[in-house]
PDB file of C-alpha atoms in Angstrom:
ATOM      1  CA  MET A  18      17.268 -25.470   0.188  1.00  0.00           C
ATOM      2  CA  THR A  19      16.321 -22.233  -1.567  1.00  0.00           C
ATOM      3  CA  ARG A  20      13.228 -20.592  -0.142  1.00  0.00           C
ATOM      4  CA  THR A  21      10.964 -18.661  -2.478  1.00  0.00           C
ATOM      5  CA  ALA A  22       7.835 -16.580  -2.141  1.00  0.00           C
ATOM      6  CA  SER A  23       4.551 -18.377  -2.727  1.00  0.00           C
ATOM      7  CA  ALA A  24       0.929 -17.490  -3.400  1.00  0.00           C
ATOM      8  CA  THR A  25      -1.124 -16.136  -0.500  1.00  0.00           C
ATOM      9  CA  PRO A  26      -4.921 -16.131   0.009  1.00  0.00           C
ATOM     10  CA  VAL A  27      -7.184 -13.736  -1.901  1.00  0.00           C
ATOM     11  CA  HIS A  28     -10.559 -12.858  -0.381  1.00  0.00           C
ATOM     12  CA  PRO A  29     -13.701 -11.360  -1.945  1.00  0.00           C
ATOM     13  CA  VAL A  30     -14.509  -7.948  -0.471  1.00  0.00           C
ATOM     14  CA  ALA A  31     -17.432  -6.675  -2.541  1.00  0.00           C
ATOM     15  CA  GLY A  32     -19.145  -6.924  -5.904  1.00  0.00           C
ATOM     16  CA  PRO A  33     -20.162  -9.884  -8.058  1.00  0.00           C
ATOM     17  CA  ASP A  34     -18.459 -13.278  -7.979  1.00  0.00           C
ATOM     18  CA  SER A  35     -17.125 -12.769 -11.478  1.00  0.00           C
ATOM     19  CA  GLY A  36     -16.878 -10.066 -14.079  1.00  0.00           C
ATOM     20  CA  ALA A  37     -14.969  -6.881 -14.590  1.00  0.00           C
ATOM     21  CA  PRO A  38     -13.355  -4.720 -13.678  1.00  0.00           C
ATOM     22  CA  THR A  39     -11.632  -6.946 -11.167  1.00  0.00           C
ATOM     23  CA  VAL A  40      -9.639  -4.867  -8.685  1.00  0.00           C
ATOM     24  CA  LEU A  41      -7.088  -6.486  -6.372  1.00  0.00           C
ATOM     25  CA  LEU A  42      -6.417  -4.596  -3.122  1.00  0.00           C
ATOM     26  CA  VAL A  43      -3.062  -5.002  -1.340  1.00  0.00           C
ATOM     27  CA  HIS A  44      -2.727  -4.031   2.347  1.00  0.00           C
ATOM     28  CA  GLY A  45       0.229  -2.496   4.172  1.00  0.00           C
ATOM     29  CA  MET A  46       2.499  -3.643   6.999  1.00  0.00           C
ATOM     30  CA  SER A  47       0.721  -5.116  10.057  1.00  0.00           C
ATOM     31  CA  ASP A  48      -2.665  -4.505   8.462  1.00  0.00           C
ATOM     32  CA  THR A  49      -5.293  -6.972   7.243  1.00  0.00           C
ATOM     33  CA  TRP A  50      -7.155  -7.581   4.003  1.00  0.00           C
ATOM     34  CA  GLN A  51     -10.366  -6.615   5.811  1.00  0.00           C
ATOM     35  CA  SER A  52      -9.116  -3.042   6.224  1.00  0.00           C
ATOM     36  CA  TRP A  53     -10.242  -2.411   2.631  1.00  0.00           C
ATOM     37  CA  ARG A  54     -13.949  -2.827   3.449  1.00  0.00           C
ATOM     38  CA  HIS A  55     -14.339   0.858   4.360  1.00  0.00           C
ATOM     39  CA  LEU A  56     -13.084   2.009   0.961  1.00  0.00           C
ATOM     40  CA  ALA A  57     -14.776  -0.840  -0.919  1.00  0.00           C
ATOM     41  CA  ALA A  58     -18.187   0.306   0.350  1.00  0.00           C
ATOM     42  CA  ARG A  59     -17.658   3.567  -1.532  1.00  0.00           C
ATOM     43  CA  LEU A  60     -16.605   2.079  -4.874  1.00  0.00           C
ATOM     44  CA  PRO A  61     -19.026   1.096  -7.681  1.00  0.00           C
ATOM     45  CA  ARG A  62     -21.026  -1.995  -6.759  1.00  0.00           C
ATOM     46  CA  THR A  63     -20.553  -3.467 -10.234  1.00  0.00           C
ATOM     47  CA  TRP A  64     -16.821  -3.885  -9.647  1.00  0.00           C
ATOM     48  CA  ARG A  65     -15.413  -7.161  -8.434  1.00  0.00           C
ATOM     49  CA  LEU A  66     -13.211  -6.296  -5.451  1.00  0.00           C
ATOM     50  CA  LEU A  67     -10.714  -8.790  -4.068  1.00  0.00           C
ATOM     51  CA  ALA A  68      -8.175  -8.330  -1.270  1.00  0.00           C
ATOM     52  CA  ALA A  69      -4.907 -10.215  -0.937  1.00  0.00           C
ATOM     53  CA  GLU A  70      -3.799 -11.479   2.491  1.00  0.00           C
ATOM     54  CA  LEU A  71      -0.055 -10.900   2.358  1.00  0.00           C
ATOM     55  CA  PRO A  72       2.534 -12.347   4.768  1.00  0.00           C
ATOM     56  CA  TRP A  73       3.275  -8.916   6.276  1.00  0.00           C
ATOM     57  CA  LYS A  74      -0.242  -8.911   7.775  1.00  0.00           C
ATOM     58  CA  ALA A  75      -0.898  -8.088  11.425  1.00  0.00           C
ATOM     59  CA  GLY A  76       0.534 -10.643  13.845  1.00  0.00           C
ATOM     60  CA  THR A  77       3.283 -11.946  11.578  1.00  0.00           C
ATOM     61  CA  ASP A  78       6.816 -12.661  12.779  1.00  0.00           C
ATOM     62  CA  HIS A  79       8.135 -10.872   9.651  1.00  0.00           C
ATOM     63  CA  HIS A  80      10.220 -13.849   8.585  1.00  0.00           C
ATOM     64  CA  TRP A  81       8.477 -13.641   5.219  1.00  0.00           C
ATOM     65  CA  ARG A  82      11.337 -11.402   4.074  1.00  0.00           C
ATOM     66  CA  ARG A  83      13.677 -14.410   4.111  1.00  0.00           C
ATOM     67  CA  ARG A  84      11.638 -16.043   1.350  1.00  0.00           C
ATOM     68  CA  GLY A  85      11.153 -13.135  -0.995  1.00  0.00           C
ATOM     69  CA  THR A  86      10.641  -9.433  -1.509  1.00  0.00           C
ATOM     70  CA  PRO A  87       7.201  -7.794  -1.274  1.00  0.00           C
ATOM     71  CA  GLY A  88       6.977  -7.669  -5.069  1.00  0.00           C
ATOM     72  CA  ALA A  89       7.835 -11.347  -5.390  1.00  0.00           C
ATOM     73  CA  TRP A  90       5.142 -12.349  -2.871  1.00  0.00           C
ATOM     74  CA  LEU A  91       2.544 -10.252  -4.663  1.00  0.00           C
ATOM     75  CA  ALA A  92       3.547 -11.552  -8.094  1.00  0.00           C
ATOM     76  CA  ALA A  93       3.207 -15.161  -6.898  1.00  0.00           C
ATOM     77  CA  THR A  94      -0.255 -14.338  -5.551  1.00  0.00           C
ATOM     78  CA  VAL A  95      -1.402 -12.648  -8.766  1.00  0.00           C
ATOM     79  CA  GLU A  96      -0.056 -15.465 -10.945  1.00  0.00           C
ATOM     80  CA  ALA A  97      -2.009 -18.020  -8.906  1.00  0.00           C
ATOM     81  CA  MET A  98      -5.348 -16.226  -9.375  1.00  0.00           C
ATOM     82  CA  THR A  99      -7.871 -17.957 -11.635  1.00  0.00           C
ATOM     83  CA  ALA A 100      -8.342 -14.735 -13.591  1.00  0.00           C
ATOM     84  CA  PRO A 101      -5.795 -11.905 -13.399  1.00  0.00           C
ATOM     85  CA  PRO A 102      -6.952  -8.573 -11.965  1.00  0.00           C
ATOM     86  CA  ASP A 103      -7.557  -5.631 -14.266  1.00  0.00           C
ATOM     87  CA  ILE A 104      -6.294  -3.144 -11.693  1.00  0.00           C
ATOM     88  CA  VAL A 105      -4.078  -3.555  -8.622  1.00  0.00           C
ATOM     89  CA  VAL A 106      -4.368  -1.018  -5.795  1.00  0.00           C
ATOM     90  CA  GLY A 107      -1.909  -1.024  -2.900  1.00  0.00           C
ATOM     91  CA  HIS A 108      -1.486   0.936   0.330  1.00  0.00           C
ATOM     92  CA  SER A 109       1.863   1.717   2.009  1.00  0.00           C
ATOM     93  CA  LEU A 110       4.071  -1.406   1.851  1.00  0.00           C
ATOM     94  CA  GLY A 111       1.347  -2.932  -0.318  1.00  0.00           C
ATOM     95  CA  ALA A 112       1.732  -0.012  -2.736  1.00  0.00           C
ATOM     96  CA  ASN A 113       5.466  -0.617  -2.822  1.00  0.00           C
ATOM     97  CA  ALA A 114       4.881  -4.299  -3.470  1.00  0.00           C
ATOM     98  CA  VAL A 115       2.787  -3.276  -6.482  1.00  0.00           C
ATOM     99  CA  LEU A 116       5.498  -0.901  -7.716  1.00  0.00           C
ATOM    100  CA  GLU A 117       8.217  -3.524  -7.328  1.00  0.00           C
ATOM    101  CA  MET A 118       6.086  -6.140  -9.082  1.00  0.00           C
ATOM    102  CA  LEU A 119       5.481  -3.841 -12.051  1.00  0.00           C
ATOM    103  CA  ALA A 120       9.181  -3.023 -12.338  1.00  0.00           C
ATOM    104  CA  THR A 121      10.666  -6.490 -11.864  1.00  0.00           C
ATOM    105  CA  GLU A 122       8.006  -9.119 -12.598  1.00  0.00           C
ATOM    106  CA  THR A 123       7.365  -8.323 -16.250  1.00  0.00           C
ATOM    107  CA  ALA A 124       5.224 -11.435 -16.769  1.00  0.00           C
ATOM    108  CA  VAL A 125       2.595  -9.907 -14.444  1.00  0.00           C
ATOM    109  CA  THR A 126       0.883  -7.087 -16.303  1.00  0.00           C
ATOM    110  CA  PRO A 127      -2.435  -5.747 -14.995  1.00  0.00           C
ATOM    111  CA  ARG A 128      -4.126  -3.049 -17.053  1.00  0.00           C
ATOM    112  CA  GLY A 129      -3.209  -0.435 -14.470  1.00  0.00           C
ATOM    113  CA  ALA A 130      -2.032   0.156 -10.910  1.00  0.00           C
ATOM    114  CA  MET A 131      -2.723   2.685  -8.171  1.00  0.00           C
ATOM    115  CA  LEU A 132      -0.322   3.343  -5.304  1.00  0.00           C
ATOM    116  CA  ILE A 133      -1.769   4.916  -2.148  1.00  0.00           C
ATOM    117  CA  ALA A 134       0.772   6.375   0.319  1.00  0.00           C
ATOM    118  CA  PRO A 135       3.849   4.553  -1.014  1.00  0.00           C
ATOM    119  CA  PHE A 136       7.426   5.364   0.017  1.00  0.00           C
ATOM    120  CA  TYR A 137      10.447   5.864  -2.214  1.00  0.00           C
ATOM    121  CA  CYS A 138      14.178   6.389  -1.708  1.00  0.00           C
ATOM    122  CA  PRO A 139      15.810   8.843  -4.140  1.00  0.00           C
ATOM    123  CA  PRO A 140      18.678   7.084  -5.938  1.00  0.00           C
ATOM    124  CA  ASP A 141      21.124   9.826  -4.936  1.00  0.00           C
ATOM    125  CA  LEU A 142      20.196   9.841  -1.229  1.00  0.00           C
ATOM    126  CA  PRO A 143      23.128   8.792   1.003  1.00  0.00           C
ATOM    127  CA  ILE A 144      21.887   6.235   3.538  1.00  0.00           C
ATOM    128  CA  THR A 145      23.185   7.672   6.796  1.00  0.00           C
ATOM    129  CA  TRP A 146      22.292   7.106  10.433  1.00  0.00           C
ATOM    130  CA  ALA A 147      20.325  10.351  10.285  1.00  0.00           C
ATOM    131  CA  VAL A 148      18.215   8.916   7.451  1.00  0.00           C
ATOM    132  CA  HIS A 149      17.714   5.744   9.495  1.00  0.00           C
ATOM    133  CA  GLU A 150      16.667   7.731  12.576  1.00  0.00           C
ATOM    134  CA  ARG A 151      14.251   9.854  10.553  1.00  0.00           C
ATOM    135  CA  ALA A 152      12.722   6.726   9.044  1.00  0.00           C
ATOM    136  CA  GLN A 153      12.301   5.224  12.508  1.00  0.00           C
ATOM    137  CA  ALA A 154      10.621   8.400  13.778  1.00  0.00           C
ATOM    138  CA  ASN A 155       8.259   8.373  10.799  1.00  0.00           C
ATOM    139  CA  PHE A 156       7.561   4.673  11.475  1.00  0.00           C
ATOM    140  CA  VAL A 157       6.408   5.487  15.019  1.00  0.00           C
ATOM    141  CA  ARG A 158       4.398   8.479  13.771  1.00  0.00           C
ATOM    142  CA  ILE A 159       2.567   6.335  11.219  1.00  0.00           C
ATOM    143  CA  ILE A 160       1.827   3.643  13.813  1.00  0.00           C
ATOM    144  CA  ASP A 161       0.411   6.351  16.084  1.00  0.00           C
ATOM    145  CA  GLU A 162      -1.796   7.606  13.268  1.00  0.00           C
ATOM    146  CA  GLY A 163      -2.975   4.084  12.460  1.00  0.00           C
ATOM    147  CA  LEU A 164      -3.869   3.505  16.105  1.00  0.00           C
ATOM    148  CA  ARG A 165      -5.895   6.717  16.222  1.00  0.00           C
ATOM    149  CA  ASN A 166      -7.773   5.669  13.099  1.00  0.00           C
ATOM    150  CA  ARG A 167      -8.596   2.254  14.536  1.00  0.00           C
ATOM    151  CA  LEU A 168      -9.813   3.692  17.833  1.00  0.00           C
ATOM    152  CA  GLY A 169     -12.283   6.030  16.144  1.00  0.00           C
ATOM    153  CA  PRO A 170     -14.769   7.503  18.663  1.00  0.00           C
ATOM    154  CA  ARG A 171     -13.024   5.670  21.528  1.00  0.00           C
ATOM    155  CA  LEU A 172     -10.044   7.992  21.100  1.00  0.00           C
ATOM    156  CA  ALA A 173     -11.896  10.813  22.887  1.00  0.00           C
ATOM    157  CA  GLY A 174     -12.004   8.794  26.118  1.00  0.00           C
ATOM    158  CA  LEU A 175      -8.262   8.121  26.314  1.00  0.00           C
ATOM    159  CA  ASP A 176      -5.652  10.271  28.008  1.00  0.00           C
ATOM    160  CA  ALA A 177      -2.280  10.969  26.357  1.00  0.00           C
ATOM    161  CA  ALA A 178      -0.335   8.537  28.553  1.00  0.00           C
ATOM    162  CA  THR A 179      -2.673   5.625  27.792  1.00  0.00           C
ATOM    163  CA  LEU A 180      -2.572   6.376  24.079  1.00  0.00           C
ATOM    164  CA  ALA A 181       1.236   6.536  24.119  1.00  0.00           C
ATOM    165  CA  SER A 182       1.376   3.212  25.958  1.00  0.00           C
ATOM    166  CA  MET A 183      -0.900   1.562  23.383  1.00  0.00           C
ATOM    167  CA  ARG A 184       1.257   2.966  20.564  1.00  0.00           C
ATOM    168  CA  ASP A 185       4.436   1.652  22.190  1.00  0.00           C
ATOM    169  CA  ILE A 186       2.894  -1.810  22.495  1.00  0.00           C
ATOM    170  CA  MET A 187       2.136  -1.776  18.768  1.00  0.00           C
ATOM    171  CA  VAL A 188       5.688  -0.646  17.990  1.00  0.00           C
ATOM    172  CA  ASP A 189       7.041  -3.501  20.112  1.00  0.00           C
ATOM    173  CA  ARG A 190       4.774  -6.034  18.395  1.00  0.00           C
ATOM    174  CA  ILE A 191       6.142  -5.104  14.982  1.00  0.00           C
ATOM    175  CA  GLY A 192       9.600  -4.996  16.507  1.00  0.00           C
ATOM    176  CA  PRO A 193      13.024  -4.324  15.037  1.00  0.00           C
ATOM    177  CA  VAL A 194      12.667  -7.104  12.471  1.00  0.00           C
ATOM    178  CA  GLY A 195       9.508  -5.551  11.062  1.00  0.00           C
ATOM    179  CA  PHE A 196      11.021  -2.068  10.973  1.00  0.00           C
ATOM    180  CA  THR A 197      14.204  -3.413   9.387  1.00  0.00           C
ATOM    181  CA  ALA A 198      12.144  -5.104   6.673  1.00  0.00           C
ATOM    182  CA  LEU A 199      10.480  -1.772   5.923  1.00  0.00           C
ATOM    183  CA  PHE A 200      13.734   0.182   5.953  1.00  0.00           C
ATOM    184  CA  ASP A 201      15.440  -2.424   3.798  1.00  0.00           C
ATOM    185  CA  HIS A 202      12.671  -2.166   1.234  1.00  0.00           C
ATOM    186  CA  PHE A 203      12.781   1.646   1.404  1.00  0.00           C
ATOM    187  CA  THR A 204      16.470   1.663   0.484  1.00  0.00           C
ATOM    188  CA  ALA A 205      15.899  -1.003  -2.183  1.00  0.00           C
ATOM    189  CA  THR A 206      13.388   1.183  -4.013  1.00  0.00           C
ATOM    190  CA  ALA A 207      16.288   3.389  -5.126  1.00  0.00           C
ATOM    191  CA  GLY A 208      17.465   0.579  -7.389  1.00  0.00           C
ATOM    192  CA  LEU A 209      14.140  -0.463  -8.893  1.00  0.00           C
ATOM    193  CA  PRO A 210      14.181  -0.408 -12.714  1.00  0.00           C
ATOM    194  CA  LEU A 211      11.159   1.866 -12.892  1.00  0.00           C
ATOM    195  CA  HIS A 212      11.712   2.391 -16.614  1.00  0.00           C
ATOM    196  CA  ALA A 213      10.291  -1.138 -16.994  1.00  0.00           C
ATOM    197  CA  VAL A 214       6.859  -0.089 -15.646  1.00  0.00           C
ATOM    198  CA  SER A 215       4.682  -0.241 -18.744  1.00  0.00           C
ATOM    199  CA  VAL A 216       1.122   0.080 -17.417  1.00  0.00           C
ATOM    200  CA  PRO A 217      -0.793   3.257 -16.462  1.00  0.00           C
ATOM    201  CA  THR A 218       0.068   4.103 -12.864  1.00  0.00           C
ATOM    202  CA  LYS A 219      -1.407   6.619 -10.443  1.00  0.00           C
ATOM    203  CA  VAL A 220       0.249   7.619  -7.174  1.00  0.00           C
ATOM    204  CA  LEU A 221      -1.847   9.209  -4.417  1.00  0.00           C
ATOM    205  CA  THR A 222       0.106  10.910  -1.635  1.00  0.00           C
ATOM    206  CA  GLY A 223      -0.705  13.418   1.077  1.00  0.00           C
ATOM    207  CA  GLY A 224       0.825  16.498   2.626  1.00  0.00           C
ATOM    208  CA  ARG A 225       0.398  15.071   6.144  1.00  0.00           C
ATOM    209  CA  ASP A 226       2.018  11.743   5.279  1.00  0.00           C
ATOM    210  CA  PRO A 227       5.775  11.517   6.007  1.00  0.00           C
ATOM    211  CA  SER A 228       6.273   8.453   3.822  1.00  0.00           C
ATOM    212  CA  LEU A 229       6.573  10.369   0.532  1.00  0.00           C
ATOM    213  CA  ASP A 230       7.675  13.923   1.281  1.00  0.00           C
ATOM    214  CA  GLY A 231       8.469  16.535  -1.344  1.00  0.00           C
ATOM    215  CA  PRO A 232      12.010  15.424  -2.344  1.00  0.00           C
ATOM    216  CA  CYS A 233      11.021  11.752  -2.421  1.00  0.00           C
ATOM    217  CA  ALA A 234       7.900  12.492  -4.457  1.00  0.00           C
ATOM    218  CA  GLY A 235       9.983  14.568  -6.853  1.00  0.00           C
ATOM    219  CA  ALA A 236      12.507  11.765  -7.250  1.00  0.00           C
ATOM    220  CA  LEU A 237       9.730   9.249  -7.911  1.00  0.00           C
ATOM    221  CA  ARG A 238       8.210  11.571 -10.498  1.00  0.00           C
ATOM    222  CA  ALA A 239      11.598  11.840 -12.222  1.00  0.00           C
ATOM    223  CA  GLN A 240      12.069   8.061 -12.304  1.00  0.00           C
ATOM    224  CA  LEU A 241       8.453   7.334 -13.249  1.00  0.00           C
ATOM    225  CA  PRO A 242       7.608  10.260 -15.560  1.00  0.00           C
ATOM    226  CA  ASP A 243       4.539   8.659 -17.133  1.00  0.00           C
ATOM    227  CA  ALA A 244       2.818   8.160 -13.778  1.00  0.00           C
ATOM    228  CA  ASP A 245       0.059  10.471 -12.564  1.00  0.00           C
ATOM    229  CA  ILE A 246       1.261  11.615  -9.135  1.00  0.00           C
ATOM    230  CA  VAL A 247      -1.538  13.317  -7.190  1.00  0.00           C
ATOM    231  CA  PHE A 248      -0.798  15.342  -4.053  1.00  0.00           C
ATOM    232  CA  GLU A 249      -3.634  16.015  -1.602  1.00  0.00           C
ATOM    233  CA  PRO A 250      -2.436  18.485   1.082  1.00  0.00           C
ATOM    234  CA  GLU A 251      -4.736  17.236   3.871  1.00  0.00           C
ATOM    235  CA  PHE A 252      -4.286  13.499   3.368  1.00  0.00           C
ATOM    236  CA  HIS A 253      -2.639  11.384   6.090  1.00  0.00           C
ATOM    237  CA  HIS A 254      -0.925   8.038   5.562  1.00  0.00           C
ATOM    238  CA  PHE A 255      -4.227   6.222   6.185  1.00  0.00           C
ATOM    239  CA  CYS A 256      -6.253   8.369   3.810  1.00  0.00           C
ATOM    240  CA  HIS A 257      -8.057   5.299   2.462  1.00  0.00           C
ATOM    241  CA  LEU A 258      -9.678   5.092   5.911  1.00  0.00           C
ATOM    242  CA  ASP A 259     -10.187   8.658   7.109  1.00  0.00           C
ATOM    243  CA  ARG A 260     -10.732  10.211   3.656  1.00  0.00           C
ATOM    244  CA  ALA A 261     -12.388   7.219   2.029  1.00  0.00           C
ATOM    245  CA  VAL A 262     -14.891   9.229  -0.022  1.00  0.00           C
ATOM    246  CA  GLU A 263     -12.166  11.309  -1.691  1.00  0.00           C
ATOM    247  CA  VAL A 264      -9.875   8.315  -2.194  1.00  0.00           C
ATOM    248  CA  ALA A 265     -12.753   6.325  -3.712  1.00  0.00           C
ATOM    249  CA  ARG A 266     -13.283   9.164  -6.166  1.00  0.00           C
ATOM    250  CA  HIS A 267      -9.607   9.057  -7.192  1.00  0.00           C
ATOM    251  CA  VAL A 268      -9.755   5.282  -7.607  1.00  0.00           C
ATOM    252  CA  THR A 269     -12.984   5.418  -9.626  1.00  0.00           C
ATOM    253  CA  VAL A 270     -11.680   8.068 -12.022  1.00  0.00           C
ATOM    254  CA  PHE A 271      -8.465   6.110 -12.557  1.00  0.00           C
ATOM    255  CA  VAL A 272     -10.165   2.758 -13.150  1.00  0.00           C
ATOM    256  CA  GLU A 273     -12.654   4.246 -15.595  1.00  0.00           C
ATOM    257  CA  GLN A 274      -9.807   5.936 -17.480  1.00  0.00           C
ATOM    258  CA  VAL A 275      -7.809   2.712 -17.727  1.00  0.00           C
ATOM    259  CA  CYS A 276     -10.844   0.500 -18.403  1.00  0.00           C
ATOM    260  CA  PRO A 277     -13.105   2.745 -20.511  1.00  0.00           C
ATOM    261  CA  ASP A 278     -14.879   0.011 -22.484  1.00  0.00           C
ATOM    262  CA  PRO A 279     -18.443  -0.756 -21.272  1.00  0.00           C
ATOM    263  CA  ALA A 280     -17.709  -4.485 -20.885  1.00  0.00           C
ATOM    264  CA  ILE A 281     -15.033  -3.709 -18.312  1.00  0.00           C
ATOM    265  CA  ARG A 282     -17.062  -1.005 -16.580  1.00  0.00           C
ATOM    266  CA  GLY A 283     -19.943  -3.314 -15.853  1.00  0.00           C
ATOM    267  CA  GLY A 284     -22.015  -2.474 -18.897  1.00  0.00           C
ATOM    268  CA  LYS A 285     -22.236   1.293 -18.302  1.00  0.00           C
ATOM    269  CA  PRO A 286     -22.410   3.314 -21.527  1.00  0.00           C
TER     270      PRO A 286
END
């Protein structure tokens, strides 16, 4: 029997029960839909904000990959929504799910998309063991950063050994299957038909985020020349959490550029 991706739950995060703009938020690997609340609190209250609960959420066994790619899961979720979103915003693997959906699921066409801290494999990059090892090191680094963000003020009371132990536990929970799913999708991005992306797209990346370094960002810019790729030197991978005010400003400017008509902007002139 052929297994295929299916629709996943979509939860209200903020704003009215109906209306526009409707913005769908897509979380990253081992995260939750609720992680968007921090950013949502800094976005215009007239927007309708929804968050998808994707199968790569925290606590999963990562067998979702057997039933479909990230883009296929997201497309099934969007197609099942009562009203399609105007804008889709993704973070990390969620951002890559958005990019894949735009490139391969041409029946799903939001008015625009924003990718926060995505990753991309240059088409001419040889996939060697060194590339694999670097990706694994970046994987651990990003998990460490995510842990520090979640701990917040509690971080000050932890010694280095305890923090390292907590990070290692998180790495073990995601496990080799989870990392392999990420690495597999990283290499697959090299073959995405990005020329098929037809909606306005903004990419937000940071100088302290290893997921989209200079060469990878340059390659993405070359393959997606119409996209607005914004580089913020001080942004980490989890900038939507620790730099929420600045990220909210980027999101707001983008949405109001893509949806300039007053009806979409909640009646503002």
